[in-house]
Coordinates of C-alpha atoms in Angstrom, one line a residue:
X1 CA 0.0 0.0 0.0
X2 CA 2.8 2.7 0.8
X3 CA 4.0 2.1 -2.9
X4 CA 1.0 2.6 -4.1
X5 CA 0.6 6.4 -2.3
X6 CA 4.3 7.0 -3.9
X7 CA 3.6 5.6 -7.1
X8 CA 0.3 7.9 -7.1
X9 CA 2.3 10.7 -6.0
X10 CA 5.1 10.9 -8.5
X11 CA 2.2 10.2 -11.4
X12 CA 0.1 13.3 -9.5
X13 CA 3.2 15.5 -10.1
X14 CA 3.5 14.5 -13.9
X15 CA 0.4 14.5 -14.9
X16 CA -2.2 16.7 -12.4
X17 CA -3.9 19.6 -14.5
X18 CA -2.2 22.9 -14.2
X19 CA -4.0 25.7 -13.5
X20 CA -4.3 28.6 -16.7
X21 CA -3.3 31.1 -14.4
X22 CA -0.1 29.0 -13.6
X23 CA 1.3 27.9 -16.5
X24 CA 4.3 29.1 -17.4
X25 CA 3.7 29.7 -21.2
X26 CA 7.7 30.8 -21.7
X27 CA 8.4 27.3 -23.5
X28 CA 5.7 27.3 -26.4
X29 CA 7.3 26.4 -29.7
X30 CA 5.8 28.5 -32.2
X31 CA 5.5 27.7 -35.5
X32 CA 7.5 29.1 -38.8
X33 CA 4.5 31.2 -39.5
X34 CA 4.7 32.5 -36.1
X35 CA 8.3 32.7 -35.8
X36 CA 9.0 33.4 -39.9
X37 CA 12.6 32.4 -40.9
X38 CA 14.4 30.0 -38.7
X39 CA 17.3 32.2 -38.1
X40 CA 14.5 34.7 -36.6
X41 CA 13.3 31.9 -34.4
X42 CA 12.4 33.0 -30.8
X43 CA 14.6 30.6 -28.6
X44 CA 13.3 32.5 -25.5
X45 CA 9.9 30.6 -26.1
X46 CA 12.0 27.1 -26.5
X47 CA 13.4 27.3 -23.2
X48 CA 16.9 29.4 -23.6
X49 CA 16.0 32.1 -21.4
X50 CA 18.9 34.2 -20.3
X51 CA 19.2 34.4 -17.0
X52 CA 17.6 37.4 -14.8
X53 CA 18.8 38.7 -12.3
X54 CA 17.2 38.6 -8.7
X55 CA 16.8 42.2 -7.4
X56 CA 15.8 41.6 -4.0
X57 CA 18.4 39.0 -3.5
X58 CA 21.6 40.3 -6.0
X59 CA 24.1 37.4 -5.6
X60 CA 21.7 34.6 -6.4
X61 CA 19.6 34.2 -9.3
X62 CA 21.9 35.6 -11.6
X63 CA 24.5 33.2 -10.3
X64 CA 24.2 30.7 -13.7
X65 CA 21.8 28.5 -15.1
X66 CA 21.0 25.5 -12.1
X67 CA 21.9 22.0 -12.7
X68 CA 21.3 19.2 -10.9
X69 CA 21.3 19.1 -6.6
X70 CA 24.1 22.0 -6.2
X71 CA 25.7 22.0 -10.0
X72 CA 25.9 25.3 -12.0
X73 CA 25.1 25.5 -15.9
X74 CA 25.8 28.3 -18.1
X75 CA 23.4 31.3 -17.4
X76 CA 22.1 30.9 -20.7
X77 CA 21.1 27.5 -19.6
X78 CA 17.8 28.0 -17.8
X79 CA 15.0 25.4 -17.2
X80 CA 11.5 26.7 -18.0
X81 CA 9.1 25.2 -15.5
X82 CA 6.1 23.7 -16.7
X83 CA 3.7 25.3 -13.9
X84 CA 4.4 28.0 -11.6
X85 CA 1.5 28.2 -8.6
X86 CA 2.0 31.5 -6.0
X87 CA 1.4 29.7 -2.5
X88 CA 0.9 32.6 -1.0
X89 CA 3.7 34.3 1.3
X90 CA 5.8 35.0 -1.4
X91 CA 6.4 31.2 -1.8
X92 CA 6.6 29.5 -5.3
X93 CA 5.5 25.9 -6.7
X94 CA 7.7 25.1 -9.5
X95 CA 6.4 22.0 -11.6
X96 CA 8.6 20.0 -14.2
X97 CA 8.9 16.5 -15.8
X98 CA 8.5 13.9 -18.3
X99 CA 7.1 10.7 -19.7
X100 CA 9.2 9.4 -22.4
X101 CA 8.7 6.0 -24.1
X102 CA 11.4 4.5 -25.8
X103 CA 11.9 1.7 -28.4
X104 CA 15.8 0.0 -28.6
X105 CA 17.6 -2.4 -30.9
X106 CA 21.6 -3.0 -29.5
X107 CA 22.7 -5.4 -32.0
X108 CA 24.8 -8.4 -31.7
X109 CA 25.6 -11.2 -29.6
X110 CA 25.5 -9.3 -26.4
X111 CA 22.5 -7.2 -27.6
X112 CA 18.8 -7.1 -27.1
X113 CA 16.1 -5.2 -27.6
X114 CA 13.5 -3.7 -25.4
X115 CA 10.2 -1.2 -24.9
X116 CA 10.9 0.8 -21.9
X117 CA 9.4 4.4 -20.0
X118 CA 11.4 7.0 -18.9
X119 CA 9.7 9.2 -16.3
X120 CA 10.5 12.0 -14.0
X121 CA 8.8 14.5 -12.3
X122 CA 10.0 17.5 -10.1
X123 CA 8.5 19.9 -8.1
X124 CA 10.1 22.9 -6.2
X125 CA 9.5 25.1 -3.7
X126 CA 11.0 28.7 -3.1
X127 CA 10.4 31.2 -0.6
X128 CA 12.4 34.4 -0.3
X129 CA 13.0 35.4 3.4
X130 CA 15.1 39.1 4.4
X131 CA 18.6 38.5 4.0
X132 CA 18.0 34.9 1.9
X133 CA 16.2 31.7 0.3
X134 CA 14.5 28.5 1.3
X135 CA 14.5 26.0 -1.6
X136 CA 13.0 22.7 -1.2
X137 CA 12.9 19.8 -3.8
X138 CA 11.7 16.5 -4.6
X139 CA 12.5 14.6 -8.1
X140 CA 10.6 11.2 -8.4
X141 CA 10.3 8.3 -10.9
X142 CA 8.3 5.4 -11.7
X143 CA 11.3 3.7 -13.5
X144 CA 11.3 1.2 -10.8
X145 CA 8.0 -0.3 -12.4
X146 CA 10.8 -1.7 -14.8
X147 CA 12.8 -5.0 -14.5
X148 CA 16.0 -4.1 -11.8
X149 CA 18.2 -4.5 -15.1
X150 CA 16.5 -1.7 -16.7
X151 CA 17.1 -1.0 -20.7
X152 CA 19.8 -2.5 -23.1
X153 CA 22.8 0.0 -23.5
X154 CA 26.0 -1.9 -25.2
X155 CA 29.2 -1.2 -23.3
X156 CA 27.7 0.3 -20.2
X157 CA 28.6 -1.0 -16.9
X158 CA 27.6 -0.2 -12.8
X159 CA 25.1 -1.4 -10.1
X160 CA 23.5 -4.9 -10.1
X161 CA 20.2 -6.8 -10.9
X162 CA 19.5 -9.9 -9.6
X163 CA 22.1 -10.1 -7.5
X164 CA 24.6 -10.2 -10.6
X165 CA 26.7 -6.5 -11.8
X166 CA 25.2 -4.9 -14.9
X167 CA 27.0 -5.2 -17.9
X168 CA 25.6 -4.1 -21.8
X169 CA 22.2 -2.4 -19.9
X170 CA 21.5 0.8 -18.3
X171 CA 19.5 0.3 -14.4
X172 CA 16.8 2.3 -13.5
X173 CA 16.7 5.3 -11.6
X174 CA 14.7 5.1 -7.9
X175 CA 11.7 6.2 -7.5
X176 CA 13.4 8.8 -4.6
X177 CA 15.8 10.7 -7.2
X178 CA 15.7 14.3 -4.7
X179 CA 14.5 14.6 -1.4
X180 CA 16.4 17.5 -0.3
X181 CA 16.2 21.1 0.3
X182 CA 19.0 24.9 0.4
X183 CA 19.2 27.6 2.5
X184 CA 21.0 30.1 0.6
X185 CA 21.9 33.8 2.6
X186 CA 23.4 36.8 1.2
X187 CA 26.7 37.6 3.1
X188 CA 27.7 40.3 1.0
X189 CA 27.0 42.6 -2.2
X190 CA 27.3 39.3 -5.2
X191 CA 28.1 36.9 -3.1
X192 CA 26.6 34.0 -0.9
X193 CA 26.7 31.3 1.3
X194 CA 24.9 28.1 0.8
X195 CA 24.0 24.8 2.8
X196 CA 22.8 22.0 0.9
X197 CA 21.4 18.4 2.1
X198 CA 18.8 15.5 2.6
X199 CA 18.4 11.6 2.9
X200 CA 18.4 12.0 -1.2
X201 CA 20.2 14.2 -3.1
X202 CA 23.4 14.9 -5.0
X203 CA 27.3 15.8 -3.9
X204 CA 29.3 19.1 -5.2
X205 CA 31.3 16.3 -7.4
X206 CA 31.1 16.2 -11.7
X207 CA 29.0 17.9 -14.1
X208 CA 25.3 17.8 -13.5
X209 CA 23.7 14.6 -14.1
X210 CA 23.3 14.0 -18.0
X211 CA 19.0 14.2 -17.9
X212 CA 19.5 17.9 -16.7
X213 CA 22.2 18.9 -19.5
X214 CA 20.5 21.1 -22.2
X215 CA 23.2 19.4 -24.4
X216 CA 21.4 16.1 -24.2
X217 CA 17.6 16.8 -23.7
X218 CA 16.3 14.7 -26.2
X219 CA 19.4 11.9 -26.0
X220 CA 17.1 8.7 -24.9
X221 CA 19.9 7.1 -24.1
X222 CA 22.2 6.9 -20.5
X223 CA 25.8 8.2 -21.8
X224 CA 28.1 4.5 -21.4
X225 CA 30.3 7.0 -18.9
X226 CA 27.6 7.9 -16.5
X227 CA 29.4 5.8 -13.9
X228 CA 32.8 8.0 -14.6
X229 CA 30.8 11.2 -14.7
X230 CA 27.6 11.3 -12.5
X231 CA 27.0 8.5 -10.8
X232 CA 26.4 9.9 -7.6
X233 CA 23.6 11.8 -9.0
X234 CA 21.0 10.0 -6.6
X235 CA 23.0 9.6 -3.3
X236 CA 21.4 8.1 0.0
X237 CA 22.6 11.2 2.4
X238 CA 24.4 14.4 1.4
X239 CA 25.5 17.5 3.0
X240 CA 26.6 20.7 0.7
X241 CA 28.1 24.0 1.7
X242 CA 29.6 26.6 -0.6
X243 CA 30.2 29.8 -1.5
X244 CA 29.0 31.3 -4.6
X245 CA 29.3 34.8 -6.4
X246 CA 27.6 35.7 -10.1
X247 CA 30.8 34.0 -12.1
X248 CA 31.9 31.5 -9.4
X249 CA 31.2 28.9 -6.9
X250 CA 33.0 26.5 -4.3
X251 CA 31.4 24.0 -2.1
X252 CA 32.3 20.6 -0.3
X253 CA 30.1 17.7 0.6
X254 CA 30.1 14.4 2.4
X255 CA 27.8 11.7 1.5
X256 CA 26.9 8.1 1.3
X257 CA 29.6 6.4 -0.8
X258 CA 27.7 3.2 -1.7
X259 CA 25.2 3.5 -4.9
X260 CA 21.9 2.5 -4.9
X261 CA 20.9 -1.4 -4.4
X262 CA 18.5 -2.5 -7.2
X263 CA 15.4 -2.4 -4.8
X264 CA 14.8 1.1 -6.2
X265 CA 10.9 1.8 -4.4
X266 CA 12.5 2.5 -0.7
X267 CA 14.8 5.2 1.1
X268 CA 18.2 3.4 1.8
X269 CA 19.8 4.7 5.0
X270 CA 21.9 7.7 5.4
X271 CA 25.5 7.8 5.4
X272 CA 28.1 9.9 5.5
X273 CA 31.3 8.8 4.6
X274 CA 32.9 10.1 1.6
X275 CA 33.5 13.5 0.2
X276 CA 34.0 15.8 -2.6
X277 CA 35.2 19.2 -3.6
X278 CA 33.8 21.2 -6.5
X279 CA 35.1 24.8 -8.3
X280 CA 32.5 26.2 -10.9
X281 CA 33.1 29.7 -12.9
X282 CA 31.5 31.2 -15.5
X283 CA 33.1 33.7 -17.3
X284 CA 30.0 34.9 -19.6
X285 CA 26.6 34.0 -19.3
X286 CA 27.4 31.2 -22.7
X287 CA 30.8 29.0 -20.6
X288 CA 30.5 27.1 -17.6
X289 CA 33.6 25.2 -16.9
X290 CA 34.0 22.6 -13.9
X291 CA 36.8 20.3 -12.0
X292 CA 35.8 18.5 -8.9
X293 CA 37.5 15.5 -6.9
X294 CA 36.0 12.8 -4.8
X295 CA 36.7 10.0 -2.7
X296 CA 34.1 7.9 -2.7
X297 CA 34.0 4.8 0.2
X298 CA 33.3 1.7 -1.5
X299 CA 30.7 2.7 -4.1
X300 CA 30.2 -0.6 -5.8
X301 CA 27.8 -3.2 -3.8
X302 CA 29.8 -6.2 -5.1
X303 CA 33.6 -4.6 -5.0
X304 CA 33.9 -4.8 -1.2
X305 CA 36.7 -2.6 0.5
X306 CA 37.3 -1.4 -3.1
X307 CA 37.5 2.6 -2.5
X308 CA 37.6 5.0 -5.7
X309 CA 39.5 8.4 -5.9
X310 CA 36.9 10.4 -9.1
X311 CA 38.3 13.2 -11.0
X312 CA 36.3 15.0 -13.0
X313 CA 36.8 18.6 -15.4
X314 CA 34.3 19.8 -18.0
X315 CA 33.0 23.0 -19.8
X316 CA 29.3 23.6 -20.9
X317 CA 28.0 25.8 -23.7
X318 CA 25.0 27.5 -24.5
X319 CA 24.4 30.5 -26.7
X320 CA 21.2 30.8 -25.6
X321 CA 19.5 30.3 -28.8
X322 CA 19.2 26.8 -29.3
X323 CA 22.8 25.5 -29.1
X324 CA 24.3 23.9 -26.0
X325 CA 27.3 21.4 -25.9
X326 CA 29.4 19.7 -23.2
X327 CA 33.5 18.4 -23.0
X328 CA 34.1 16.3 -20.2
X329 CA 36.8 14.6 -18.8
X330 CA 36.8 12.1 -15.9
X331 CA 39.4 9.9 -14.1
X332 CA 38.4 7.1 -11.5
X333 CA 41.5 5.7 -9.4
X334 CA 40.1 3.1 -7.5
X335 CA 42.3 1.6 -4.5
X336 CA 43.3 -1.2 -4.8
X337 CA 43.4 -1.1 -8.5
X338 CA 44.3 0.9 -11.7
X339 CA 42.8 4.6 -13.2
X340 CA 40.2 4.6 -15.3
X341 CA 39.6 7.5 -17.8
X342 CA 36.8 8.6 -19.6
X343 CA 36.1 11.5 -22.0
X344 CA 32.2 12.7 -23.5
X345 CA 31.5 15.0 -25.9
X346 CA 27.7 16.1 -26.2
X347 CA 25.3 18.5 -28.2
X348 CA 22.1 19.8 -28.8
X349 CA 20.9 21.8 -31.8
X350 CA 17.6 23.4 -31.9
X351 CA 17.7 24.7 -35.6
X352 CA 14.2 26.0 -35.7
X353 CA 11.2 25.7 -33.1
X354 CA 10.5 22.8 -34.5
X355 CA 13.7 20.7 -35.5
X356 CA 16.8 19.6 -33.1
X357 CA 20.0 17.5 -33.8
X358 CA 21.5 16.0 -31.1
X359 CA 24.8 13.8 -30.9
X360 CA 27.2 12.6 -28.1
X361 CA 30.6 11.1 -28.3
X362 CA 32.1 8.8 -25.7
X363 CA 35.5 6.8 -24.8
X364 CA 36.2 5.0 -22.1
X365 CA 39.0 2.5 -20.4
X366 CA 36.2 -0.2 -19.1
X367 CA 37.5 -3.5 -17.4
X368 CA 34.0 -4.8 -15.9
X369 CA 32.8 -6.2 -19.5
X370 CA 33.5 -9.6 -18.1
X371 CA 32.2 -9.6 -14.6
X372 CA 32.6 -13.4 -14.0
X373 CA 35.5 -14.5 -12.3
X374 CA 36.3 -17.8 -14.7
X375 CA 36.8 -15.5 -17.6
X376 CA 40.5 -15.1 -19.0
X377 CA 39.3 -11.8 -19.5
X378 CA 38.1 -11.1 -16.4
X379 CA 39.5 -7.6 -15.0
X380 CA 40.8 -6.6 -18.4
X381 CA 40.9 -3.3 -19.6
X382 CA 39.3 -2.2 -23.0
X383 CA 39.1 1.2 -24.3
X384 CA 36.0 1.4 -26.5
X385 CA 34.2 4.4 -28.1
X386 CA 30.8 4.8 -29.0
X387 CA 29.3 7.6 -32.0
X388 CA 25.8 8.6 -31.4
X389 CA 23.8 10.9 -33.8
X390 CA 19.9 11.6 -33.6
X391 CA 16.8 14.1 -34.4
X392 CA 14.1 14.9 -33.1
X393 CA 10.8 16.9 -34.0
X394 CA 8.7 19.3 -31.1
X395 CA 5.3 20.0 -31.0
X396 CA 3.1 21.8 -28.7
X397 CA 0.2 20.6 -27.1
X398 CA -1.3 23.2 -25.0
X399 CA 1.0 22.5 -21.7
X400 CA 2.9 19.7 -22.8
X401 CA 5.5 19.5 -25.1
X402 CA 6.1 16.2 -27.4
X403 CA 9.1 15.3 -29.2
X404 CA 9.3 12.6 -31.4
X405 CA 12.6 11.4 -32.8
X406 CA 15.0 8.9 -32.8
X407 CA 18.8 7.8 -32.8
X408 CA 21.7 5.7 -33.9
X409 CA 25.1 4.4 -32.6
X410 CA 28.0 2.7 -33.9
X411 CA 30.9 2.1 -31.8
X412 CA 34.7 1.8 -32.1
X413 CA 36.1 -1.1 -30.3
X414 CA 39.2 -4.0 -30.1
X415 CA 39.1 -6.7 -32.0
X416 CA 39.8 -8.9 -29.4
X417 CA 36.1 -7.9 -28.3
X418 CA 34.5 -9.1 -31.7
X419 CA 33.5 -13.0 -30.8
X420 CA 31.7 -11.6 -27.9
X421 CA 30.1 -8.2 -29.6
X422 CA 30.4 -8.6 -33.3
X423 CA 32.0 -6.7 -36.3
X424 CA 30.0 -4.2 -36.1
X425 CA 27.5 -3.7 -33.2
X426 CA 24.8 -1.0 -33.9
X427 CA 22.2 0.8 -31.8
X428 CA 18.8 2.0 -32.8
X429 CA 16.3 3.7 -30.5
X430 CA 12.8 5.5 -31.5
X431 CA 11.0 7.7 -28.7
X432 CA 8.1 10.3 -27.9
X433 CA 8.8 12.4 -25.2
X434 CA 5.8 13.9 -23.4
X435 CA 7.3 16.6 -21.0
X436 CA 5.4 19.3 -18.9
X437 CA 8.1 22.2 -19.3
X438 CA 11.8 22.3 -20.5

């Protein structure tokens, strides 16, 4: 019965009429006889806002666009809310998410194919107080209705189903994916202070988590270096603090090392004992560039006193009028055992207010592709790279936006890897995303 109640809450938040007077109308996509040439396209009404600044409270809005738990984007980069509902008091419900259904065809011997739902939804809470903010937050999804070993994703690798690790799929996300809230107080003209935290939530360490990256929006697809990059996206336990100016931030957390089990419905118990530090600065309102380190206390369930030292750098664009791209770089040094690198290149191209190409490149040093012990190439490293190209048409439908589209992947592998993938293993994936804001 309490699933049910969470299950009815998180499909409340996506899917409960919005008020007229609430709806924030910021993200219609108007059409070319609206909009006339596409070069005269309005990308304010698709979502690439420029940031505004505050002007009771100077040193925070205007700080950057807002990523994931504590993460900074490029100004440019702002998420337009679905629904906006005054509460009265000068407080603010903020309303956001998505239902995305998604069709996939990984090819070859390890491959499979698979109909799946992607879901989240989000709501937020602000309320200004004199000197400050109060922001509380709760992201949900019902991607634990799936199977624990989630979707087919060749060459990805982390967590476990079924009591075995995860090797050629992506896992689900938990149902819990924020339940966490920021006190933010102005300590000076521009500049701030910030505490951060809850049993969910996400530590000052990596870029923000790939689903909140304008530069992969409409990517149906978990990059294969999530677990390099931002992993610790949904963390059982976190603590934040920082300080923050309009081109700058620092902050430190501890958290809960371990990642999420694959009984994804419950609340795992808090933890702190790892920790991360994060630098963001943004020198115009179109760069964001990042480095952050971590040590994270034995984050795999079935690598047992298996610590993992995570560096990660990247830089974010967005010009604000339809183009946004990402460079990352990430290194895990686990101890005992060798470094790990990673590198992802993303972007997303609204050409018109109806159009968008996306694409992502990805390499990556992976040595869990044989997780059983008995293989001779158990614990060997392989350095693969995977090409990933897509489209995808939007449409309006009074509150919600859809987006229908597709993609493909080819990857770049050894050949010592072909009796067990094939030449030439492909990807294919068709979707419809049905989203209630950005």
């Amino acid at each position: 019965m309490r699933f049910q109640l969470l299950a009815g809450a998180a499909a409340l938040c996506l899917f409960a009429p919005v008020p007229a007077i609430a709806q924030d109308h910021g993200h219609h996509s108007p059409s070319e006889e609206e909009t006339g040439p596409a070069q005269e396209t309005d990308h304010a009404a698709m979502g690439h806002a420029m940031a505004e600044p505050d002007a009771d409270h100077p040193g925070m809005d205007h700080h950057g666009g807002e990523g994931s738990g504590t993460s900074r984007l490029p100004a440019n980069e702002i998420m337009r809310h679905g629904a906006m509902v005054d509460l009265g008091s000068d407080a603010t419900l903020m309303l956001h998410g998505f239902v995305w259904p998604v069709y996939t065809d990984q090819t070859g011997p390890r491959g499979d194919d698979k109909f799946y739902v992607q879901s989240m939804a989000m709501a937020t809470v602000e309320k200004p107080f004199e000197g400050g903010k109060l922001t509380l937050r709760t992201m949900m999804s019902l991607e634990p209705a799936m199977r624990h070993d989630g979707y087919p994703n060749l060459f990805a690798t982390g967590e476990v189903a079924y009591g075995e690790p995860l090797v050629d799929r992506q896992h689900p996300h938990d149902l819990f994916m924020e339940l966490a809230g920021k006190v933010d107080f102005d300590i000076g003209e521009d500049t701030t202070a910030f505490l951060y935290g809850g049993p969910v939530g996400e530590p000052a360490l990596g870029p923000s988590a790939f689903m909140h990256r304008a530069s992969a929006r409409y990517n149906p697809e978990a990059p294969i270096t999530h677990h390099w990059f931002d992993s610790t996206h949904i963390t059982y336990g976190v603590i934040t603090a920082g300080l923050g100016g309009p081109q700058w931030q620092i902050e430190a957390s501890a958290f809960r090392g371990r990642e999420p089990d694959e009984y994804r419905w419950n609340i795992e118990s808090p933890k702190l004992d790892s920790w991360s530090v994060r630098a963001s600065f943004a020198p115009s309102p179109t760069w964001l560039l990042q480095a952050s380190y971590g040590q994270i206390d034995e984050p795999e369930e079935l690598h047992g006193g298996e610590d993992e030292h995570r560096t990660t750098a990247s830089v974010h664009y967005n010009d604000g009028r339809g183009l946004s791209a990402m460079a990352a770089f990430s290194a895990k040094n686990r101890q005992p055992g060798d470094t790990l690198t990673a590198w992802l290149g993303e972007v997303n191209w609204d050409i018109t207010g109806r159009h968008t190409l996306f694409g992502r490149v990805e390499n990556v040093k992976n040595d869990e592709l044989f997780p059983d012990h008995s293989d001779p190439l158990h614990g060997t490293p392989f350095r693969v790279t995977k090409f990933q190209a897509g489209y995808a048409y939007r449409l309006p439908l009074g509150p919600v936006n859809v987006a229908l589209g597709g993609s493909i992947s080819a990857f770049a592998k050894p050949d010592a890897l072909d009796p067990y993938y094939g030449n030439s293993p492909m990807g294919y994936t068709v979707f419809a995303r049905f989203s209630l804001g950005d």
